[in-house]
Coordinates of C-alpha atoms and ligand atoms in Angstrom, one line a residue:
X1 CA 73.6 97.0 70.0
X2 CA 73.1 98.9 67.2
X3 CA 74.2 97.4 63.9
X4 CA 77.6 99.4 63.8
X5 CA 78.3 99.0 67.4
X6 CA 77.0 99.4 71.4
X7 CA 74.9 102.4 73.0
X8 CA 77.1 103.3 75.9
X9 CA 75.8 105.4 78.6
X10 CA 78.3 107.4 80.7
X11 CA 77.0 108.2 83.9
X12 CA 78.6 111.0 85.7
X13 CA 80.1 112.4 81.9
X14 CA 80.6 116.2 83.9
X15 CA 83.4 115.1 86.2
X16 CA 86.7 114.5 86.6
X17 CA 86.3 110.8 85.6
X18 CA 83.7 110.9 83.4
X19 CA 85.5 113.3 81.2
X20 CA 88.2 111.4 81.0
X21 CA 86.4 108.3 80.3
X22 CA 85.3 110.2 77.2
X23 CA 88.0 110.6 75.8
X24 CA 89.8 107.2 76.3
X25 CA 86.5 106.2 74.1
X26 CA 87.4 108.5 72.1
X27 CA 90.7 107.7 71.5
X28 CA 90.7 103.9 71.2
X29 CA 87.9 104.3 68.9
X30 CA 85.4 102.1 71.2
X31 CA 83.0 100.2 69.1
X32 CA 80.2 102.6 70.0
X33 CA 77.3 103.9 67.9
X34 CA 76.1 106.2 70.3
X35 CA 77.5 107.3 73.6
X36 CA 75.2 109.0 76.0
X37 CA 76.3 111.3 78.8
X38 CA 74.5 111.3 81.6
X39 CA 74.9 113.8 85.0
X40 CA 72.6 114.9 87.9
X41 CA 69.9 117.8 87.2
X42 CA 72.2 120.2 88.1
X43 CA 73.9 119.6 85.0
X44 CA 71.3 118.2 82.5
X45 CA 71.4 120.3 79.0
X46 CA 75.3 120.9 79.7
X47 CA 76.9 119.9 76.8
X48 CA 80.4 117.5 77.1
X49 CA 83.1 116.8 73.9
X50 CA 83.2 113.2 72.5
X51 CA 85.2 112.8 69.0
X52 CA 84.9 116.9 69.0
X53 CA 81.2 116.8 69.0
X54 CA 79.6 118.2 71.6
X55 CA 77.2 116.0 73.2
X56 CA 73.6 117.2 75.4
X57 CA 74.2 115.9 79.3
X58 CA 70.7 114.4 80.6
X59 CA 69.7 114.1 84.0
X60 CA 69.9 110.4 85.1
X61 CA 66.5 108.6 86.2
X62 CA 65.4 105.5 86.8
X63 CA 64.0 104.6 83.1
X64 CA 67.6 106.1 81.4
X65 CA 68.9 102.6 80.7
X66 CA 66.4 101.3 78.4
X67 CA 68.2 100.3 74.7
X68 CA 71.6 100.6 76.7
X69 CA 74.1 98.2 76.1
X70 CA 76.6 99.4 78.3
X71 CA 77.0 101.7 81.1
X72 CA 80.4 103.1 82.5
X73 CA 79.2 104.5 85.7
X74 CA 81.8 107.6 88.0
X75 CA 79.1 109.4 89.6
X76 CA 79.5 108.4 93.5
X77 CA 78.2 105.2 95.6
X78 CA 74.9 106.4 96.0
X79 CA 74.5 106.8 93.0
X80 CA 75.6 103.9 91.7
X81 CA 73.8 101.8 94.5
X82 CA 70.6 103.0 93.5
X83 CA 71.0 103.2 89.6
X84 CA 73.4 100.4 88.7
X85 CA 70.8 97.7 89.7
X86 CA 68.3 99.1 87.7
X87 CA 70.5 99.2 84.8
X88 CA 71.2 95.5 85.0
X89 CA 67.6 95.1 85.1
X90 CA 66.8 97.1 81.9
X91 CA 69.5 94.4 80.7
X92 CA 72.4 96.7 80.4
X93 CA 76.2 95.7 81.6
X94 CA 77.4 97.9 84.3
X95 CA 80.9 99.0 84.8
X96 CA 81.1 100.9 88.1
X97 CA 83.5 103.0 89.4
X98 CA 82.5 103.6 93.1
X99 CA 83.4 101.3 95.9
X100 CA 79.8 100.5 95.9
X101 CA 79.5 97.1 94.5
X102 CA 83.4 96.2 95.0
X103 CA 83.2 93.9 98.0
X104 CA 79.9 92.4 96.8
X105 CA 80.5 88.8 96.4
X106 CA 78.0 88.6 93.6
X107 CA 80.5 91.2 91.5
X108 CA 83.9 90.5 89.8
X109 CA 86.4 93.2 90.8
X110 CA 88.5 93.5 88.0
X111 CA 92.1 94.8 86.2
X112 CA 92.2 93.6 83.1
X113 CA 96.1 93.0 83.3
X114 CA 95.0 90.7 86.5
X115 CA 91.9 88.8 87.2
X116 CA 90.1 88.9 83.5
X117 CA 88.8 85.2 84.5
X118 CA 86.5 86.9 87.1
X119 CA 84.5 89.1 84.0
X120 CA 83.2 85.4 83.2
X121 CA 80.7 85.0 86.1
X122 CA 79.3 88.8 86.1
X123 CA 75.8 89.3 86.5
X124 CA 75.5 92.5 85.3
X125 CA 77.3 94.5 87.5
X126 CA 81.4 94.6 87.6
X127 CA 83.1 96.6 89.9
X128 CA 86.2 99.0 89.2
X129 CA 88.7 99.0 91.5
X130 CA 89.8 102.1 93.9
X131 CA 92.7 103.7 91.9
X132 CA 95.5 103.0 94.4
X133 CA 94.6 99.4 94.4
X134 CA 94.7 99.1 90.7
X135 CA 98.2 100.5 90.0
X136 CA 99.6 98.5 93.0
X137 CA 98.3 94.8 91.6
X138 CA 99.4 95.9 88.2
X139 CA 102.8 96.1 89.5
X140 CA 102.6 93.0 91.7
X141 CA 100.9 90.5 89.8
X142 CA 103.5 89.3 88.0
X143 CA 105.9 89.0 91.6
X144 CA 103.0 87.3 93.0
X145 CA 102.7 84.4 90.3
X146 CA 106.6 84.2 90.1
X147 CA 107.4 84.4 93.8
X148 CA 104.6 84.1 95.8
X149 CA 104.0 87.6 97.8
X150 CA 103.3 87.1 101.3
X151 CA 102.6 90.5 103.0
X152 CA 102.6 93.9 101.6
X153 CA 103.7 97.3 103.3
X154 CA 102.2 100.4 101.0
X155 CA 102.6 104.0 101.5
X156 CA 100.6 106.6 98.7
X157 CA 101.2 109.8 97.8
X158 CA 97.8 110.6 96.0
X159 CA 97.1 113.3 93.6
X160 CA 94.2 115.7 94.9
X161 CA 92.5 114.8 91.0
X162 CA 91.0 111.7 93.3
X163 CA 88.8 113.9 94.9
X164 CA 87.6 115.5 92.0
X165 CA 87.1 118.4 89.9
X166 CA 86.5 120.9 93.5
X167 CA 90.1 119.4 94.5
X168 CA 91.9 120.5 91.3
X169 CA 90.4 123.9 92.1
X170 CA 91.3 123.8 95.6
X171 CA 94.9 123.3 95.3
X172 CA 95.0 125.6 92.4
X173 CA 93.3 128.5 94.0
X174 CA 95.6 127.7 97.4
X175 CA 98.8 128.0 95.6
X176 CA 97.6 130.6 93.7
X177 CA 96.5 132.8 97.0
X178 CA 99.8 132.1 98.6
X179 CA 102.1 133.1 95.9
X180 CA 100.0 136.2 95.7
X181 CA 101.3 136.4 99.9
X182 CA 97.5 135.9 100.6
X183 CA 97.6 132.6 102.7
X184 CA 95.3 133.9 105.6
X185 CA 92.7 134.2 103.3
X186 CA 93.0 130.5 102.5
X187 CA 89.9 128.3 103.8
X188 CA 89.7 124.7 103.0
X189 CA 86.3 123.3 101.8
X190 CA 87.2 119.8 100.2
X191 CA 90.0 118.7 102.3
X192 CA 90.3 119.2 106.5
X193 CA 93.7 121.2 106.0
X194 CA 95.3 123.5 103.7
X195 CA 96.8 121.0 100.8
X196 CA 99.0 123.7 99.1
X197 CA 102.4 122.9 100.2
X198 CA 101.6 120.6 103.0
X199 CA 100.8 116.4 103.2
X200 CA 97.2 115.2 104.7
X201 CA 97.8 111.4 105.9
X202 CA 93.9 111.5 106.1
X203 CA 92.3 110.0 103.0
X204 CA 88.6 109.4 103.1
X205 CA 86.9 108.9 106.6
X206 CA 88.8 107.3 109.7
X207 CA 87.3 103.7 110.5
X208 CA 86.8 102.3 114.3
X209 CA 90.4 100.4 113.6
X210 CA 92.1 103.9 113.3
X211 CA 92.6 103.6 109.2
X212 CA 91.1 105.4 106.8
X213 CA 88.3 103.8 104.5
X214 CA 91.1 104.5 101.8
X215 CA 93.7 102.5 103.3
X216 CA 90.8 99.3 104.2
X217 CA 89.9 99.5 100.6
X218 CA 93.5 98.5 99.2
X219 CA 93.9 96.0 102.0
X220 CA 90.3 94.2 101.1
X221 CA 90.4 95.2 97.2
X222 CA 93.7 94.0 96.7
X223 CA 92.8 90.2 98.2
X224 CA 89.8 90.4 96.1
X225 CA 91.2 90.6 92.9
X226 CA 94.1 88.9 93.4
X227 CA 92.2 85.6 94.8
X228 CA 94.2 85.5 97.4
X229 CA 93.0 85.8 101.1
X230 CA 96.5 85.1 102.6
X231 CA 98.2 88.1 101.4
X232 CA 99.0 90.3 104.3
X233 CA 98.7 94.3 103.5
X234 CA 98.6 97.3 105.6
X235 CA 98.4 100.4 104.0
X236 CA 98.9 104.2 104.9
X237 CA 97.4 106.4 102.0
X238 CA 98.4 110.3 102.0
X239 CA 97.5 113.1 100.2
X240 CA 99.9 115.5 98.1
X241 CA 99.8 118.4 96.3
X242 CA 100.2 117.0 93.0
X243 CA 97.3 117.8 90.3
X244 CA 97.7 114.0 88.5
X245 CA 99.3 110.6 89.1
X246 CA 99.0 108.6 92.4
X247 CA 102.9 106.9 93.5
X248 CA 103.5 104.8 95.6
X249 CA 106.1 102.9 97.9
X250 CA 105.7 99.4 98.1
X251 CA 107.6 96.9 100.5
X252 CA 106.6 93.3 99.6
X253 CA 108.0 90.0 101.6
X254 CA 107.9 86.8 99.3
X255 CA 107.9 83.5 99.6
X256 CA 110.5 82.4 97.0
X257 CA 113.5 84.8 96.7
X258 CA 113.5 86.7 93.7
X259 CA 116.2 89.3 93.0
X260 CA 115.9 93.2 91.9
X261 CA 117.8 92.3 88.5
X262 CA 115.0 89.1 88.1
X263 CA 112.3 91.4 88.9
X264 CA 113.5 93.9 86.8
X265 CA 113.3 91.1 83.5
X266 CA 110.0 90.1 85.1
X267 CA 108.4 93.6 85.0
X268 CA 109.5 94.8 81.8
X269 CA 107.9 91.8 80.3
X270 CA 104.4 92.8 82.4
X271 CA 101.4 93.8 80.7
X272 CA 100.6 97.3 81.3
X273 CA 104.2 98.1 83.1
X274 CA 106.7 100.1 82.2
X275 CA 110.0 99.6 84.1
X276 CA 111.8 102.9 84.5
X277 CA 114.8 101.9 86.7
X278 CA 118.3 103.6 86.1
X279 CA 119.2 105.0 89.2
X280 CA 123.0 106.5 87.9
X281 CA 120.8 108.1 84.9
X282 CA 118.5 109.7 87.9
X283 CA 115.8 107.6 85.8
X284 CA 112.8 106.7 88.3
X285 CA 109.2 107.4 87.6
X286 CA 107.3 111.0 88.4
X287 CA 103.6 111.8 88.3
X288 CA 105.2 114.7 86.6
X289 CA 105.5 112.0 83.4
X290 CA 103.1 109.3 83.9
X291 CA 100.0 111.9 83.3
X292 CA 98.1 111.3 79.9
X293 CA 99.8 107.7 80.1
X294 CA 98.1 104.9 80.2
X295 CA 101.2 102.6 81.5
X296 CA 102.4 102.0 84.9
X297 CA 105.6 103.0 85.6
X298 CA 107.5 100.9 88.1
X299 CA 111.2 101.8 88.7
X300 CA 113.7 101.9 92.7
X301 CA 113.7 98.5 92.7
X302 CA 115.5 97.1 95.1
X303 CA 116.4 94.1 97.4
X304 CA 114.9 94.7 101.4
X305 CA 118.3 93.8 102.9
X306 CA 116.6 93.8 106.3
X307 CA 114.8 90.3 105.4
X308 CA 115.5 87.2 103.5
X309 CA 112.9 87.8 100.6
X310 CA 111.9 91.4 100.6
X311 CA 111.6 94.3 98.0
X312 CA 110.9 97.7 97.6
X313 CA 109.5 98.8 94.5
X314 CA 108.1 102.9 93.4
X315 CA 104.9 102.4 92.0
X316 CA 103.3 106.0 89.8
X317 CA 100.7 106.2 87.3
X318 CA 97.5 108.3 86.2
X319 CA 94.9 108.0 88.6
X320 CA 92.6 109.3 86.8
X321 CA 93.1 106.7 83.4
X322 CA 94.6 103.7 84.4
X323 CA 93.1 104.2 88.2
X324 CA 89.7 104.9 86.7
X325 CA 88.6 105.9 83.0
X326 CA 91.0 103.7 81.1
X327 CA 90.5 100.4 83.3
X328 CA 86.8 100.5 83.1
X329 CA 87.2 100.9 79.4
X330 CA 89.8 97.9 79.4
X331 CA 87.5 96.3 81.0
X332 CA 84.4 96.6 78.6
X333 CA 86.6 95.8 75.7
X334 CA 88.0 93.1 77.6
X335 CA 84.1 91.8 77.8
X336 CA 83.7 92.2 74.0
X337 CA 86.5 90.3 73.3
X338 CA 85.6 87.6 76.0
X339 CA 81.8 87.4 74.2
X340 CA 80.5 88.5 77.2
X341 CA 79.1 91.7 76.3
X342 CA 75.2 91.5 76.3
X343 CA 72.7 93.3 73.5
X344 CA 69.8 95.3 75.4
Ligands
LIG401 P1 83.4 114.8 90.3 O1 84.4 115.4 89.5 O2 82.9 115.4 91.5 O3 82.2 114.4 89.4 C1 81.0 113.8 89.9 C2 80.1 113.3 88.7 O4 79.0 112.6 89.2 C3 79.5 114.6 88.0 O5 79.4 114.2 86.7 C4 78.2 114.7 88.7 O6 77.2 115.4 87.9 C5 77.8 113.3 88.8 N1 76.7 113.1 89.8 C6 76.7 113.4 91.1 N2 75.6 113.1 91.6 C7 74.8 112.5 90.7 C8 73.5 112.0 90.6 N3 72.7 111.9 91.7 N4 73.0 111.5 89.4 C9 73.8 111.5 88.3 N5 75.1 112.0 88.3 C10 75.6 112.5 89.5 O7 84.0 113.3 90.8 P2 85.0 112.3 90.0 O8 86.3 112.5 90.5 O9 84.7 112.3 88.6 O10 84.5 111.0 90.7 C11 83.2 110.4 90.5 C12 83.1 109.1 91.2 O11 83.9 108.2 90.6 C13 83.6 109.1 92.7 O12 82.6 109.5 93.6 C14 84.0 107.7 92.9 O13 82.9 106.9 93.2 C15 84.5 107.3 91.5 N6 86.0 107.4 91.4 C16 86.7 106.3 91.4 C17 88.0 106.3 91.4 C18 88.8 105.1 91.5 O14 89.6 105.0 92.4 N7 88.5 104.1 90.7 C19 88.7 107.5 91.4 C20 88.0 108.7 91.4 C21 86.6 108.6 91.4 P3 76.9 117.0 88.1 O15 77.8 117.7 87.1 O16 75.5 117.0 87.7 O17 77.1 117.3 89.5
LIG402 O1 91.1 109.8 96.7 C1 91.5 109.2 95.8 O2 92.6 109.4 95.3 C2 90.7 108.2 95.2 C3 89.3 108.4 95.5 C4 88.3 107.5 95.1 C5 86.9 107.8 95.6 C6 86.5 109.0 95.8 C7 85.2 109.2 96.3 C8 84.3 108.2 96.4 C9 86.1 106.7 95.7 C10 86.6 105.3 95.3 O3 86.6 105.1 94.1 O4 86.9 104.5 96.2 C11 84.8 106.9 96.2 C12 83.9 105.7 96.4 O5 83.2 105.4 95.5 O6 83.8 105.2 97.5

């Protein structure tokens, strides 16, 4: 640390993440003295914006980390496999984006709003959660202390901004092609099938069990960081043609009853949640008006009246800050405050 504040290093600053991650240092005026963005060669001398300066991208090598304090990592597992273990080793705290390190018992998975306890036995690497995960414990958290969830059932409907920058551009140039009455011309490169207009229930690979490696991460993530093995979830995760903001339908079975108006009181009073719940007002949550927010928005809560203790709940928020950039700066503040932030 420099005398007025950390050297952070952002690893993967040209993408959609990164970007992002930029800015939300930006704008909660992180105690940095120098923020570093780091890319691939294919984008070294680049040049990203950081408090309107525009900052010189370097390539990232082995012997980047020296002198770094901190390292917010959203450049890909591989990446982050091979790199973030030498940046521990130069002494620098990693917090990394990929699912790399997320199911490593010797890393804390964390949401600030959740598990901070975990950030206490770090070794240098912390793991930030997938982006449907996170939004979904935010919400659930507080039902879980209060009423004891037993078994979740979770639908997504997942912006295309997950798959990065390409899959803005895909959807973009799609829709674009078929208002122009052009859609033969329409190949899709990032996704299998054409996402203008259309729903992909394919996220990530398919595993031997028949899921996708989207849907396994929020059934193992989600025990993970809420310390809980005995929670039952099955997930289906699908993708929409929406540019921001992940929603979600969740169906939870709890072992205390609690009621929609009680989980409605509970909720509002949540950190990080914003109940939006006014069905006669047409008031409910939209991706439409959770991007650039940092909350998430919970609203359609409602008693499952096909079980004793059951609810439904509609789950939205920005997958892009809260699902990525803004938690992983939550959670380095979260070590600053907790003393746990280490001087290279
Ligand atoms: P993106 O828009 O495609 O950007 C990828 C970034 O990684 C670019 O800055 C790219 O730099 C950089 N990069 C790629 N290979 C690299 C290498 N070998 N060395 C250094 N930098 C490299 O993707 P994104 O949407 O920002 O996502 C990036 C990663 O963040 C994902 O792969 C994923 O692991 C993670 N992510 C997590 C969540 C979540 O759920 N928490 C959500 C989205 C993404 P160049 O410009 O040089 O190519
Ligand atoms: O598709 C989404 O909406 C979220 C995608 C996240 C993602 C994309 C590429 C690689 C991840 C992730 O964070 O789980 C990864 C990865 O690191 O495995």
């Amino acid at each position: 640390m420099k005398k007025d504040g950390y050297v952070v290093a952002v690893c993967g600053a040209t993408g959609a993440v990164g970007r992002v991650m930029l800015e939300v240092l930006a704008e909660r005026d992180f105690p940095a003295a120098e923020v570093i963005p780091f890319a691939s060669s294919r984008s070294a001398g680049s040049t990203v914006e950081y408090k309107g300066r525009e900052l010189t991208v370097r390539e990232l090598k082995e012997d980047s980390f020296a002198g770094i304090d901190l390292a917010l990592f959203s450049a890909g597992g591989s990446t982050s496999e091979k790199f973030a273990p030498l940046a521990a080793k130069a002494g620098c705290v990693v917090v990394d984006n990929s699912s790399a390190w997320r199911m490593d018992p010797g890393c804390p998975l964390v949401v600030p709003e959740v598990n901070p306890h975990d950030l206490a036995w770090h070794k240098g690497i912390i793991a930030n959660p997938n982006c449907s995960t996170i939004q979904m414990v935010v919400a659930l958290k507080p039902i879980h202390d209060a009423a004891g969830i037993r078994r979740i059932v979770v639908s997504t409907y997942q912006a295309v901004s997950g798959t990065g920058q390409k899959a803005i551009e895909e959807l973009a140039n799609q829709v674009q092609l078929m208002f122009n009455g052009r859609v033969e011309e329409i190949e899709p490169k990032v996704y299998p099938h054409r996402i203008a207009f259309n729903c992909l229930p394919q996220i990530d690979v398919f595993l031997d069990n028949d899921y996708t490696k989207e849907e396994m991460k929020m059934v193992n993530e989600t025990k993970k960081i809420m310390g809980d093995e005995s929670i039952r979830v099955t997930a289906t995760a699908v993708r929409v043609p929406v540019f921001f903001g992940h929603s979600e339908a969740v169906n939870i079975e709890t072992a205390k009853k609690l009621t929609a108006r009680d989980c409605r009181a509970l909720l509002s009073q949540a950190p990080g949640v914003r109940v939006l719940d006014n069905p006669s007002e047409r008031i409910y949550p939209m991706p439409i008006e959770a991007q650039g927010q940092d909350a998430t928005f919970v609203g359609r809560i409602r008693e499952d009246e096909t079980i004793d203790n059951g609810l439904n709940l509609w789950v939205v928020s920005d997958n892009i800050r809260k699902g990525a950039a803004l938690n992983a700066v939550q959670i380095a503040e979260k070590l600053i405050e907790m003393n746990l932030l280490r001087v290279a």
